[in-house]
Short mmCIF file of C-alpha atoms and ligand atoms in Angstrom, two decimals:
data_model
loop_
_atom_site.label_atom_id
_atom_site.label_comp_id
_atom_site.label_asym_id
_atom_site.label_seq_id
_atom_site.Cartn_x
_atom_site.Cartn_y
_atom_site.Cartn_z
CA UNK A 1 3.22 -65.32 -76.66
CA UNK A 2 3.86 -62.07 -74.93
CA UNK A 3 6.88 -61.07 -73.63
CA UNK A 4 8.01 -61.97 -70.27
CA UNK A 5 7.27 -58.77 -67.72
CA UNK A 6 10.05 -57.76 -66.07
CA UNK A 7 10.32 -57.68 -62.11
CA UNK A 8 10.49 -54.81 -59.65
CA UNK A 9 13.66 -53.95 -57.58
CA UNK A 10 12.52 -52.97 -54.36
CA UNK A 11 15.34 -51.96 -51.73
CA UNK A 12 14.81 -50.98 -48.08
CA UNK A 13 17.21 -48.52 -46.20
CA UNK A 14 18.05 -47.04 -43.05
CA UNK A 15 19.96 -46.50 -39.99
CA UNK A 16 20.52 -49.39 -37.05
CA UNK A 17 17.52 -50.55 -36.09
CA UNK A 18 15.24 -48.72 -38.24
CA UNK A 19 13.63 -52.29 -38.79
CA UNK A 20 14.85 -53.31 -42.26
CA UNK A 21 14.74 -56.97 -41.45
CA UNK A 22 11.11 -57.05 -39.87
CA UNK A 23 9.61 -55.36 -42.66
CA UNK A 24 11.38 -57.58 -45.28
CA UNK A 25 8.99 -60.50 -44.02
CA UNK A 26 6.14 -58.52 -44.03
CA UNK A 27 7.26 -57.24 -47.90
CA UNK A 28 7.60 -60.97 -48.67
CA UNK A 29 4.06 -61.86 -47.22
CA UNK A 30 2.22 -59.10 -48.72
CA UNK A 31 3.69 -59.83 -52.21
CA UNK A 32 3.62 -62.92 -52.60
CA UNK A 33 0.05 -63.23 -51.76
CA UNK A 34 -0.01 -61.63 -55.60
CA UNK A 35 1.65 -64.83 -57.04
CA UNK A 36 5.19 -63.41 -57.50
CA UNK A 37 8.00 -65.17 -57.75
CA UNK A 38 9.97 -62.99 -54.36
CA UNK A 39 13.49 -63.03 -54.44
CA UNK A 40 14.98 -61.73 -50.51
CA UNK A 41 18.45 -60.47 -50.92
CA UNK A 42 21.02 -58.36 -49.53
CA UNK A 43 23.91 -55.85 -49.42
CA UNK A 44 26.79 -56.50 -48.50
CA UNK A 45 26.26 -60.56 -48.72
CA UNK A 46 23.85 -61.10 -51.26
CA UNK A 47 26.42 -63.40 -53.56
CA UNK A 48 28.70 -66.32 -52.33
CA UNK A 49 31.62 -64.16 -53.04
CA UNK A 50 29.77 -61.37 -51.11
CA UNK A 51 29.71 -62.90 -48.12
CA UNK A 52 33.30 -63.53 -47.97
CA UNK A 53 33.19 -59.79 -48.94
CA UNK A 54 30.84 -58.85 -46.15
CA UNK A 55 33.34 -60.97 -43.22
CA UNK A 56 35.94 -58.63 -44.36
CA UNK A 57 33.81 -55.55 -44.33
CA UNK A 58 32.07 -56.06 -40.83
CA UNK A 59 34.66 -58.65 -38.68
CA UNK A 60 36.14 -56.66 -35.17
CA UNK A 61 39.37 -58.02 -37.05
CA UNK A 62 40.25 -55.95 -39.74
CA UNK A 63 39.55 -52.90 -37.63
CA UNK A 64 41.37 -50.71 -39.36
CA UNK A 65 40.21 -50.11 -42.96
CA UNK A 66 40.68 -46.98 -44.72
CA UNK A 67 37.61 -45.37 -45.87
CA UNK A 68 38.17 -45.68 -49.54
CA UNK A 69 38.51 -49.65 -49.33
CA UNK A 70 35.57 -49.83 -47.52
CA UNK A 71 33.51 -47.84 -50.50
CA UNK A 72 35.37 -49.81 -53.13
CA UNK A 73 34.71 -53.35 -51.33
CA UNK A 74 31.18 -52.18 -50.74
CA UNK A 75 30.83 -51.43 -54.87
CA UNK A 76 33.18 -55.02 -55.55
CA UNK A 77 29.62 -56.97 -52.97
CA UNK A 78 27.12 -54.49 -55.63
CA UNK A 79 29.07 -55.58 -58.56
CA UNK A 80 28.57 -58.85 -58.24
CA UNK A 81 25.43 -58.97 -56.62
CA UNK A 82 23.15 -57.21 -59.31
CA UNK A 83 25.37 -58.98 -62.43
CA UNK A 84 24.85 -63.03 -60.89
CA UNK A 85 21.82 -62.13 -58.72
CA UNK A 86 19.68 -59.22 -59.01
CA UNK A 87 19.18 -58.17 -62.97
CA UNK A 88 18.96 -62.39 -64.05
CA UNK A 89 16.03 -62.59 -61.50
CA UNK A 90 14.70 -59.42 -62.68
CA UNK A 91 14.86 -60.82 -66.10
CA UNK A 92 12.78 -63.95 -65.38
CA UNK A 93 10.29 -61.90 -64.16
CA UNK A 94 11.01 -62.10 -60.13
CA UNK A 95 10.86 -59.29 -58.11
CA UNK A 96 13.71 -58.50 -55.99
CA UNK A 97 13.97 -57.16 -52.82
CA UNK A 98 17.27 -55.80 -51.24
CA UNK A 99 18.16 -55.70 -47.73
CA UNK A 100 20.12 -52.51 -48.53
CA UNK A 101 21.46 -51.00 -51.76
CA UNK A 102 23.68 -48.36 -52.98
CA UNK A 103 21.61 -45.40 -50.69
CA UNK A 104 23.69 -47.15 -48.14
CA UNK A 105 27.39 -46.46 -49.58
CA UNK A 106 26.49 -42.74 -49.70
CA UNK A 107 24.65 -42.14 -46.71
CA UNK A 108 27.47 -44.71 -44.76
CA UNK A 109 30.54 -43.43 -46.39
CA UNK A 110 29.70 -40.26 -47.88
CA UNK A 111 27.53 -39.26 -45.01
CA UNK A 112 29.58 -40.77 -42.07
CA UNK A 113 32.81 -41.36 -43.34
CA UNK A 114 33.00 -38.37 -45.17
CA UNK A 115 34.19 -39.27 -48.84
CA UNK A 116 33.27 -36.92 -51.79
CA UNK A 117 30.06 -37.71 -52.70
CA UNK A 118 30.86 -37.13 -56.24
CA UNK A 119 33.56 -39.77 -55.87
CA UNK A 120 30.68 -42.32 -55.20
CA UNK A 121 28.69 -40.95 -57.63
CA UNK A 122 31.44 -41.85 -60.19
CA UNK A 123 31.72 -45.27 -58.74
CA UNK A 124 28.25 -45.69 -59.01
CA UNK A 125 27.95 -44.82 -62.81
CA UNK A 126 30.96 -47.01 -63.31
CA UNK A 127 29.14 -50.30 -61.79
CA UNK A 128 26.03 -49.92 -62.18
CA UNK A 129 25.56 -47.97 -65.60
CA UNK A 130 22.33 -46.29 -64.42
CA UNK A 131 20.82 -49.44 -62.84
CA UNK A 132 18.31 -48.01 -60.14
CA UNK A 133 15.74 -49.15 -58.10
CA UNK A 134 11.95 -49.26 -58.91
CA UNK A 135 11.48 -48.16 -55.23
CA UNK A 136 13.08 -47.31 -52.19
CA UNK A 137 11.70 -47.54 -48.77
CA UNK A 138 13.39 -45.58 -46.00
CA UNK A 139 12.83 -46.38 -42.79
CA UNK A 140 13.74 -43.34 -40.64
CA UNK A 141 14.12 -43.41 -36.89
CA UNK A 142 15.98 -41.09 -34.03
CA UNK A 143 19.79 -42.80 -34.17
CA UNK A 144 19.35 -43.40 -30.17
CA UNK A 145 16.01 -45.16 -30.42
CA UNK A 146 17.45 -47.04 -33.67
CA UNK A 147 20.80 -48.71 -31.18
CA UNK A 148 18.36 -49.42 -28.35
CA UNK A 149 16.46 -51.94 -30.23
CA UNK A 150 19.46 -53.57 -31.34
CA UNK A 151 21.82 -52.67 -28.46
CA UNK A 152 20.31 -56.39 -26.56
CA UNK A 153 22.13 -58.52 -29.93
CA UNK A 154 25.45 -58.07 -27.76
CA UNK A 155 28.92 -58.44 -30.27
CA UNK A 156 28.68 -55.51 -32.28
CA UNK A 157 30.25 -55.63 -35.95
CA UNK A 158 33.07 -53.14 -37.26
CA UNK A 159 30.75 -50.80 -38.16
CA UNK A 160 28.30 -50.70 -35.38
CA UNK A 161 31.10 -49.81 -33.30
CA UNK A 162 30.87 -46.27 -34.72
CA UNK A 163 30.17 -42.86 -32.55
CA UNK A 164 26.75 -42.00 -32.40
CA UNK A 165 27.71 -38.67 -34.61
CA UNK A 166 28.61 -41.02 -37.38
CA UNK A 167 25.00 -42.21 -37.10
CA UNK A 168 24.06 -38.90 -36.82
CA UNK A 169 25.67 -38.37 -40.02
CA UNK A 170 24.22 -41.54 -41.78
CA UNK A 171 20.90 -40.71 -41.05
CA UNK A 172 20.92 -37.33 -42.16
CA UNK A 173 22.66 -37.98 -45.57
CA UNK A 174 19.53 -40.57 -46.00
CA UNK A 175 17.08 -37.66 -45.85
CA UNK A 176 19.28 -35.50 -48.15
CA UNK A 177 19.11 -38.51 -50.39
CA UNK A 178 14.88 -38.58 -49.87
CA UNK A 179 14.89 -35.13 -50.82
CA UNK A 180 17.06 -35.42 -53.83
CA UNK A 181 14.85 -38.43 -55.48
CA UNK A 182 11.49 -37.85 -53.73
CA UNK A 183 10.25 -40.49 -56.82
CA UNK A 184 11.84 -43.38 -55.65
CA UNK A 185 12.59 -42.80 -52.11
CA UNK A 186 9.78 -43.02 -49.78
CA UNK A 187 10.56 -42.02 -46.58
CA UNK A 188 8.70 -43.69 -43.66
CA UNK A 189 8.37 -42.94 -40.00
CA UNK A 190 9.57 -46.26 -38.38
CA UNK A 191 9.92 -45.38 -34.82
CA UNK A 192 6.24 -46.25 -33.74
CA UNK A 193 4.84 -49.84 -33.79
CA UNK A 194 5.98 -52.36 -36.18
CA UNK A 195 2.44 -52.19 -37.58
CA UNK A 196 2.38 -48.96 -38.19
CA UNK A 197 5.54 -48.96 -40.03
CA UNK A 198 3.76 -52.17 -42.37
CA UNK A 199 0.58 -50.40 -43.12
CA UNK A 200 2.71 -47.42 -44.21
CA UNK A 201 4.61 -49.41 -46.23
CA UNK A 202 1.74 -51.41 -47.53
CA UNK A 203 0.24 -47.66 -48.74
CA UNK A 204 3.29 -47.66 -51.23
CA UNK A 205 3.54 -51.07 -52.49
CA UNK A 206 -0.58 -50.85 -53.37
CA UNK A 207 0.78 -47.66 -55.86
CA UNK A 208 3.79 -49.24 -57.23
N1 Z5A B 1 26.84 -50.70 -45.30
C1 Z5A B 1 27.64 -49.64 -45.69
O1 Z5A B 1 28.34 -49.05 -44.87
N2 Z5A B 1 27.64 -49.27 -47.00
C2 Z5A B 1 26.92 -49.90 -47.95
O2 Z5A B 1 26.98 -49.54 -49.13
C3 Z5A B 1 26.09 -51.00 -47.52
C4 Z5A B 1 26.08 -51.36 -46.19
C5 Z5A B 1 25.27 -51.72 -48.52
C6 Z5A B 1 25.48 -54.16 -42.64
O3 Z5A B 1 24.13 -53.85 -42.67
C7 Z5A B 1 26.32 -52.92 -42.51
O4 Z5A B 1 26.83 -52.52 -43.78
C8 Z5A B 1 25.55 -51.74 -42.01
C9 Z5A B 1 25.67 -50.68 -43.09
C10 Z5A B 1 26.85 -51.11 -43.88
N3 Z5A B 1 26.22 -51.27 -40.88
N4 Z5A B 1 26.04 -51.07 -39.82
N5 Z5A B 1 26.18 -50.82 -38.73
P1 Z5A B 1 22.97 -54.82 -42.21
O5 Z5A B 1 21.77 -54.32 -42.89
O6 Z5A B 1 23.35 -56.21 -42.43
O7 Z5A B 1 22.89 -54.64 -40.64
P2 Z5A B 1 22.20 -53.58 -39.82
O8 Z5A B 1 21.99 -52.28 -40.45
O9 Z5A B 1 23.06 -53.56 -38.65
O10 Z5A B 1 20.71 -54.12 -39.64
P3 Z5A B 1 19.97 -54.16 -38.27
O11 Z5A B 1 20.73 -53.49 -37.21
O12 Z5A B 1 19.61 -55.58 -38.04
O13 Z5A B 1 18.73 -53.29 -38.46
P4 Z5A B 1 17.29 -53.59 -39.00
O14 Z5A B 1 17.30 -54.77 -39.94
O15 Z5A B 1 16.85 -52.32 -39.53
O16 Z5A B 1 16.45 -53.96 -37.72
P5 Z5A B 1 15.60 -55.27 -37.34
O17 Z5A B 1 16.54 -56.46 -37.21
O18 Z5A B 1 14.40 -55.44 -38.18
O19 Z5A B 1 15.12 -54.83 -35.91
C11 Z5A B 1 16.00 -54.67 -34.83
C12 Z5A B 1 15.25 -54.93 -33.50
O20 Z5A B 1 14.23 -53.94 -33.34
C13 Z5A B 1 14.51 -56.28 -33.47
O21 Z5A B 1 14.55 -56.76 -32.18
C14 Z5A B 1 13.07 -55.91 -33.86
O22 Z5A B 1 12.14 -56.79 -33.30
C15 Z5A B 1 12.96 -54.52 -33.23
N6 Z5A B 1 12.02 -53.65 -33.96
C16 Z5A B 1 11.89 -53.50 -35.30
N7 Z5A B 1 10.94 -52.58 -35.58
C17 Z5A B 1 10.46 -52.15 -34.39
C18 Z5A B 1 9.46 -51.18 -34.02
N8 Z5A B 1 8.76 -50.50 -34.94
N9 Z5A B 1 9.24 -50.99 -32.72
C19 Z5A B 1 9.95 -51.67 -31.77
N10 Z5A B 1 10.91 -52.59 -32.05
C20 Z5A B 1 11.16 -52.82 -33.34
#
């Protein structure tokens, strides 16, 4: 018998708004039309511990969080997620597809918090030992036109709450990060119709 393939990891970035969650279903469609076992997950709250991970992260009560806890609860959600979730799936051959992934620590805390990049960096080698995605899809989109399509959800979480120069921040620290690994991050222009952002993104599955 031949050896079982292994699946594709398959993570999807980008600021507020950018569409993440609408182009997950249309990932999930388009794949699984090929037979594939899909696998939808996401960061942080991918895991049941995660989720208790993710209340702490984004709840309007703990308001006050310094920076570094933030980074190091966001790497305690990864941890976990890719050891019980993401690399056993992979394993059996599923492809996995993450709404967000570690992009998301640098471009949120490195980019708008701040923190020493090469302080994540370390973090990152320490959890995930060189474990990378197959492909990253960035959705880029102006900040403001990103918060007006989500401004009508009402209760915003602890991190939504941020200035619109943190955004500013986040979303340029996503294109330094397209730039850096031009390979696996595919940068798309989400801020016309949701169909154009599909067919772009259907243009880069067809390669992979
Ligand atoms: N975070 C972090 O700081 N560090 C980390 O390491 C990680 C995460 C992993 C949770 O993220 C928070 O965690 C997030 C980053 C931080 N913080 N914030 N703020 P999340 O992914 O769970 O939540 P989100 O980023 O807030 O997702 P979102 O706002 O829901 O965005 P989206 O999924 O990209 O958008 P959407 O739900 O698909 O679309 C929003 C609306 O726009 C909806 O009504 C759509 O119908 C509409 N839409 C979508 N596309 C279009 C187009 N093309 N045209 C018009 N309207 C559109």
């Amino acid at each position: 018998m031949l050896p079982m393939e292994k699946g594709k990891f398959i993570t999807i970035d980008g600021v507020e708004g950018a569409g993440k969650s609408t182009q997950i279903d249309y990932i999930y469609d388009y794949l699984s039309r090929s037979g594939r076992n899909i696998i939808i997950t996401r960061e942080p709250g991918g895991t049941d511990l995660g989720k208790k991970i993710r209340e702490l992260l984004l709840e309007g009560e703990t308001s006050s969080m310094h920076s570094d806890t933030e980074l190091l609860l966001m790497f305690a959600d990864r941890n976990e997620h890719i050891n019980s979730k993401v690399i056993p799936a992979l394993e059996r051959g599923d492809w996995v597809i993450s709404d967000r992934f570690s992009d998301a620590s640098y471009a949120y805390q490195g980019g708008g918090r701040g923190l020493n990049m090469e302080r994540i960096l370390e973090l990152e080698n320490w959890v995930l030992h060189g474990f990378i995605p197959d492909l990253t899809l960035l959705l880029d989109v102006d900040v403001e036109l990103g918060l007006q399509r989500v401004n009508s959800r009402g209760n915003k979480d602890r991190i939504e709450q941020e200035t619109m120069d943190f955004f500013v921040r986040v979303r340029d620290a996503y294109i330094q990060r397209s730039k850096m690994f031009p390979d696996r991050i595919k940068l798309i222009d989400a801020s016309k119709t949701i169909e154009f952002t599909s067919q772009q993104i259907k243009n880069i599955l067809l390669d992979l």
